[in-house]
């Protein structure tokens, strides 16, 4: 699996994969790599004090980091940023899914919205797709500092409107694999490097 988002190829069956864990090919591989890619984001690419808890606050902090990283919209798509962009898009999507339910989807039909780009549909009653990759490009262009929290808040309002109650969010501890592990402090990291 390469370190880029699946928009650069077609699924092996050449069709539409409009379901979670659908079919074969690049989308399936992308989903299977979710937790290791997120663990790498937490362990190597974000500051040690980043609140990696899939909360609204973590999206606000991530947007600050993204605005510092991307001076303008076109810099988002630079080759040297693909790995970081992919991991951040995953984190944004997983934060929305863990807080509001939903699933990742992927279309290979060129006429579909977000064709060739992983996107999600939350359980908020709207069936409106959200492509985190494009959210990053949008926040780099608009530079308001609150694009991600606005999406979070809007999804929360729609969820309450549709379900009549707030959703109890999943926590980082509810995720499998390395995401359950706490981050090491500097002293612990130095000890393990010996």
mmCIF file of C-alpha atoms in Angstrom:
data_model
loop_
_atom_site.group_PDB
_atom_site.id
_atom_site.type_symbol
_atom_site.label_atom_id
_atom_site.label_comp_id
_atom_site.label_asym_id
_atom_site.label_seq_id
_atom_site.Cartn_x
_atom_site.Cartn_y
_atom_site.Cartn_z
ATOM 1 C CA UNK A 1 0.000 0.000 0.000
ATOM 2 C CA UNK A 2 1.326 3.405 -0.884
ATOM 3 C CA UNK A 3 1.229 6.387 1.426
ATOM 4 C CA UNK A 4 -1.347 8.326 -0.521
ATOM 5 C CA UNK A 5 -5.081 8.520 -0.655
ATOM 6 C CA UNK A 6 -6.850 6.214 -3.046
ATOM 7 C CA UNK A 7 -7.859 8.604 -5.788
ATOM 8 C CA UNK A 8 -4.917 7.705 -7.870
ATOM 9 C CA UNK A 9 -6.264 4.364 -9.077
ATOM 10 C CA UNK A 10 -9.389 2.387 -9.640
ATOM 11 C CA UNK A 11 -10.808 -0.408 -7.559
ATOM 12 C CA UNK A 12 -9.919 -3.798 -8.935
ATOM 13 C CA UNK A 13 -13.516 -4.521 -9.882
ATOM 14 C CA UNK A 14 -13.874 -1.144 -11.665
ATOM 15 C CA UNK A 15 -17.272 -0.502 -10.096
ATOM 16 C CA UNK A 16 -18.849 1.530 -7.382
ATOM 17 C CA UNK A 17 -17.897 0.675 -3.842
ATOM 18 C CA UNK A 18 -20.601 2.513 -1.945
ATOM 19 C CA UNK A 19 -20.549 0.601 1.301
ATOM 20 C CA UNK A 20 -18.308 0.224 4.308
ATOM 21 C CA UNK A 21 -15.625 -2.421 3.884
ATOM 22 C CA UNK A 22 -16.765 -2.851 0.304
ATOM 23 C CA UNK A 23 -15.266 -5.225 -2.194
ATOM 24 C CA UNK A 24 -11.595 -5.428 -2.971
ATOM 25 C CA UNK A 25 -8.949 -3.110 -4.225
ATOM 26 C CA UNK A 26 -7.507 0.131 -3.124
ATOM 27 C CA UNK A 27 -10.401 1.188 -0.872
ATOM 28 C CA UNK A 28 -10.284 -2.059 1.097
ATOM 29 C CA UNK A 29 -6.538 -1.642 1.550
ATOM 30 C CA UNK A 30 -7.069 1.966 2.598
ATOM 31 C CA UNK A 31 -9.584 0.910 5.255
ATOM 32 C CA UNK A 32 -7.365 -1.895 6.520
ATOM 33 C CA UNK A 33 -4.529 0.576 7.012
ATOM 34 C CA UNK A 34 -6.698 2.961 9.056
ATOM 35 C CA UNK A 35 -5.454 2.214 12.558
ATOM 36 C CA UNK A 36 -1.736 1.893 11.763
ATOM 37 C CA UNK A 37 -1.878 5.143 9.771
ATOM 38 C CA UNK A 38 -3.620 6.936 12.641
ATOM 39 C CA UNK A 39 -1.135 5.521 15.139
ATOM 40 C CA UNK A 40 1.698 6.857 12.980
ATOM 41 C CA UNK A 41 0.048 10.267 12.914
ATOM 42 C CA UNK A 42 -0.134 10.291 16.694
ATOM 43 C CA UNK A 43 3.313 8.851 17.313
ATOM 44 C CA UNK A 44 5.423 10.627 14.710
ATOM 45 C CA UNK A 45 3.707 13.554 12.997
ATOM 46 C CA UNK A 46 1.767 15.496 15.613
ATOM 47 C CA UNK A 47 3.127 17.312 18.656
ATOM 48 C CA UNK A 48 3.343 15.192 21.806
ATOM 49 C CA UNK A 49 0.741 17.366 23.518
ATOM 50 C CA UNK A 50 -1.837 16.889 20.742
ATOM 51 C CA UNK A 51 -5.170 15.773 22.278
ATOM 52 C CA UNK A 52 -5.544 12.575 20.195
ATOM 53 C CA UNK A 53 -9.010 11.844 21.598
ATOM 54 C CA UNK A 54 -11.318 12.298 18.579
ATOM 55 C CA UNK A 55 -12.966 15.330 20.169
ATOM 56 C CA UNK A 56 -14.122 18.692 18.876
ATOM 57 C CA UNK A 57 -11.153 20.236 20.654
ATOM 58 C CA UNK A 58 -8.738 17.954 18.836
ATOM 59 C CA UNK A 59 -10.172 19.140 15.500
ATOM 60 C CA UNK A 60 -9.623 22.752 16.559
ATOM 61 C CA UNK A 61 -5.994 21.965 17.417
ATOM 62 C CA UNK A 62 -5.522 19.976 14.204
ATOM 63 C CA UNK A 63 -6.787 22.923 12.174
ATOM 64 C CA UNK A 64 -4.159 25.149 13.800
ATOM 65 C CA UNK A 65 -1.465 22.650 12.809
ATOM 66 C CA UNK A 66 -2.836 22.349 9.274
ATOM 67 C CA UNK A 67 -2.933 26.126 8.830
ATOM 68 C CA UNK A 68 0.702 26.308 9.953
ATOM 69 C CA UNK A 69 1.608 23.507 7.527
ATOM 70 C CA UNK A 70 -0.309 24.681 4.462
ATOM 71 C CA UNK A 71 0.237 28.298 3.470
ATOM 72 C CA UNK A 72 -2.336 28.061 0.683
ATOM 73 C CA UNK A 73 -4.769 25.637 -0.905
ATOM 74 C CA UNK A 74 -2.452 24.324 -3.610
ATOM 75 C CA UNK A 75 0.235 23.436 -1.050
ATOM 76 C CA UNK A 76 -2.184 20.857 0.384
ATOM 77 C CA UNK A 77 -1.701 18.687 -2.695
ATOM 78 C CA UNK A 78 2.085 18.918 -2.892
ATOM 79 C CA UNK A 79 3.724 15.521 -3.233
ATOM 80 C CA UNK A 80 5.736 15.968 -0.044
ATOM 81 C CA UNK A 81 2.508 16.442 1.959
ATOM 82 C CA UNK A 82 0.572 13.376 0.715
ATOM 83 C CA UNK A 83 1.355 11.161 3.686
ATOM 84 C CA UNK A 84 0.518 13.830 6.256
ATOM 85 C CA UNK A 85 -2.626 14.857 4.359
ATOM 86 C CA UNK A 86 -3.860 11.265 4.149
ATOM 87 C CA UNK A 87 -3.359 10.693 7.870
ATOM 88 C CA UNK A 88 -5.026 13.987 8.839
ATOM 89 C CA UNK A 89 -8.001 13.286 6.551
ATOM 90 C CA UNK A 90 -8.382 9.888 8.225
ATOM 91 C CA UNK A 91 -8.317 11.512 11.675
ATOM 92 C CA UNK A 92 -10.943 14.089 10.701
ATOM 93 C CA UNK A 93 -13.216 11.389 9.284
ATOM 94 C CA UNK A 94 -12.759 9.040 12.214
ATOM 95 C CA UNK A 95 -13.505 11.897 14.623
ATOM 96 C CA UNK A 96 -16.821 12.558 12.880
ATOM 97 C CA UNK A 97 -17.697 8.848 12.716
ATOM 98 C CA UNK A 98 -16.825 8.221 16.373
ATOM 99 C CA UNK A 99 -18.930 11.168 17.477
ATOM 100 C CA UNK A 100 -21.915 10.852 15.122
ATOM 101 C CA UNK A 101 -21.825 7.337 13.686
ATOM 102 C CA UNK A 102 -21.578 6.690 9.999
ATOM 103 C CA UNK A 103 -19.262 4.934 7.609
ATOM 104 C CA UNK A 104 -16.521 5.441 5.070
ATOM 105 C CA UNK A 105 -17.475 5.134 1.417
ATOM 106 C CA UNK A 106 -15.682 5.193 -1.917
ATOM 107 C CA UNK A 107 -16.989 5.572 -5.468
ATOM 108 C CA UNK A 108 -15.156 4.607 -8.615
ATOM 109 C CA UNK A 109 -17.966 5.851 -10.872
ATOM 110 C CA UNK A 110 -16.572 9.059 -12.402
ATOM 111 C CA UNK A 111 -20.016 10.721 -12.249
ATOM 112 C CA UNK A 112 -20.318 10.252 -8.473
ATOM 113 C CA UNK A 113 -19.590 13.080 -6.079
ATOM 114 C CA UNK A 114 -16.146 12.539 -4.555
ATOM 115 C CA UNK A 115 -15.311 9.840 -7.139
ATOM 116 C CA UNK A 116 -12.026 8.207 -6.238
ATOM 117 C CA UNK A 117 -11.816 9.931 -2.854
ATOM 118 C CA UNK A 118 -12.675 8.294 0.489
ATOM 119 C CA UNK A 119 -15.573 10.099 2.088
ATOM 120 C CA UNK A 120 -18.005 9.445 4.881
ATOM 121 C CA UNK A 121 -21.686 9.664 5.508
ATOM 122 C CA UNK A 122 -22.634 10.307 9.125
ATOM 123 C CA UNK A 123 -25.673 8.912 10.869
ATOM 124 C CA UNK A 124 -27.250 12.372 11.049
ATOM 125 C CA UNK A 125 -30.167 11.731 8.707
ATOM 126 C CA UNK A 126 -28.875 13.835 5.829
ATOM 127 C CA UNK A 127 -26.882 11.299 3.794
ATOM 128 C CA UNK A 128 -24.678 14.237 2.795
ATOM 129 C CA UNK A 129 -21.155 12.967 2.084
ATOM 130 C CA UNK A 130 -18.150 14.620 3.682
ATOM 131 C CA UNK A 131 -14.685 14.269 2.152
ATOM 132 C CA UNK A 132 -12.089 15.121 4.813
ATOM 133 C CA UNK A 133 -9.413 15.479 2.149
ATOM 134 C CA UNK A 134 -11.382 18.355 0.649
ATOM 135 C CA UNK A 135 -12.059 19.837 4.088
ATOM 136 C CA UNK A 136 -8.301 20.275 4.518
ATOM 137 C CA UNK A 137 -8.041 22.031 1.150
ATOM 138 C CA UNK A 138 -10.989 24.221 2.092
ATOM 139 C CA UNK A 139 -9.568 25.240 5.460
ATOM 140 C CA UNK A 140 -6.229 26.060 3.836
ATOM 141 C CA UNK A 141 -8.041 28.313 1.382
ATOM 142 C CA UNK A 142 -10.509 29.990 3.754
ATOM 143 C CA UNK A 143 -8.111 30.291 6.721
ATOM 144 C CA UNK A 144 -10.870 31.042 9.238
ATOM 145 C CA UNK A 145 -9.443 28.785 11.937
ATOM 146 C CA UNK A 146 -12.792 27.136 12.577
ATOM 147 C CA UNK A 147 -13.696 25.131 9.471
ATOM 148 C CA UNK A 148 -13.356 21.729 11.160
ATOM 149 C CA UNK A 149 -15.233 22.735 14.295
ATOM 150 C CA UNK A 150 -17.983 24.250 12.134
ATOM 151 C CA UNK A 151 -18.419 20.904 10.362
ATOM 152 C CA UNK A 152 -18.392 19.156 13.751
ATOM 153 C CA UNK A 153 -20.975 21.540 15.201
ATOM 154 C CA UNK A 154 -23.217 21.367 12.139
ATOM 155 C CA UNK A 155 -23.136 17.581 12.177
ATOM 156 C CA UNK A 156 -23.939 17.592 15.906
ATOM 157 C CA UNK A 157 -26.954 19.857 15.346
ATOM 158 C CA UNK A 158 -28.201 17.728 12.475
ATOM 159 C CA UNK A 159 -27.730 14.551 14.531
ATOM 160 C CA UNK A 160 -29.821 15.953 17.395
ATOM 161 C CA UNK A 161 -32.462 17.175 14.939
ATOM 162 C CA UNK A 162 -32.675 13.745 13.316
ATOM 163 C CA UNK A 163 -32.412 11.540 16.427
ATOM 164 C CA UNK A 164 -33.924 13.827 19.068
ATOM 165 C CA UNK A 165 -30.914 13.375 21.340
ATOM 166 C CA UNK A 166 -27.154 13.773 21.427
ATOM 167 C CA UNK A 167 -24.994 10.786 20.578
ATOM 168 C CA UNK A 168 -22.607 9.477 23.193
ATOM 169 C CA UNK A 169 -19.274 9.613 21.352
ATOM 170 C CA UNK A 170 -16.907 6.699 21.150
ATOM 171 C CA UNK A 171 -13.617 7.345 22.874
ATOM 172 C CA UNK A 172 -10.072 6.798 21.771
ATOM 173 C CA UNK A 173 -9.928 3.914 24.233
ATOM 174 C CA UNK A 174 -12.686 2.184 22.273
ATOM 175 C CA UNK A 175 -10.463 1.831 19.226
ATOM 176 C CA UNK A 176 -8.344 -1.227 18.535
ATOM 177 C CA UNK A 177 -4.605 -1.548 18.347
ATOM 178 C CA UNK A 178 -2.033 1.064 19.145
ATOM 179 C CA UNK A 179 -4.574 3.818 19.622
ATOM 180 C CA UNK A 180 -5.249 2.392 23.078
ATOM 181 C CA UNK A 181 -1.629 2.958 24.047
ATOM 182 C CA UNK A 182 -0.805 6.230 25.795
ATOM 183 C CA UNK A 183 1.846 8.434 24.235
ATOM 184 C CA UNK A 184 5.288 8.186 25.758
ATOM 185 C CA UNK A 185 6.738 11.182 27.493
ATOM 186 C CA UNK A 186 10.280 12.287 26.593
ATOM 187 C CA UNK A 187 11.923 10.340 29.425
ATOM 188 C CA UNK A 188 10.122 7.121 28.455
ATOM 189 C CA UNK A 189 11.022 7.576 24.791
ATOM 190 C CA UNK A 190 14.693 8.092 25.663
ATOM 191 C CA UNK A 191 14.686 4.969 27.829
ATOM 192 C CA UNK A 192 13.235 2.845 25.016
ATOM 193 C CA UNK A 193 15.781 4.167 22.530
ATOM 194 C CA UNK A 194 18.645 2.642 24.541
#
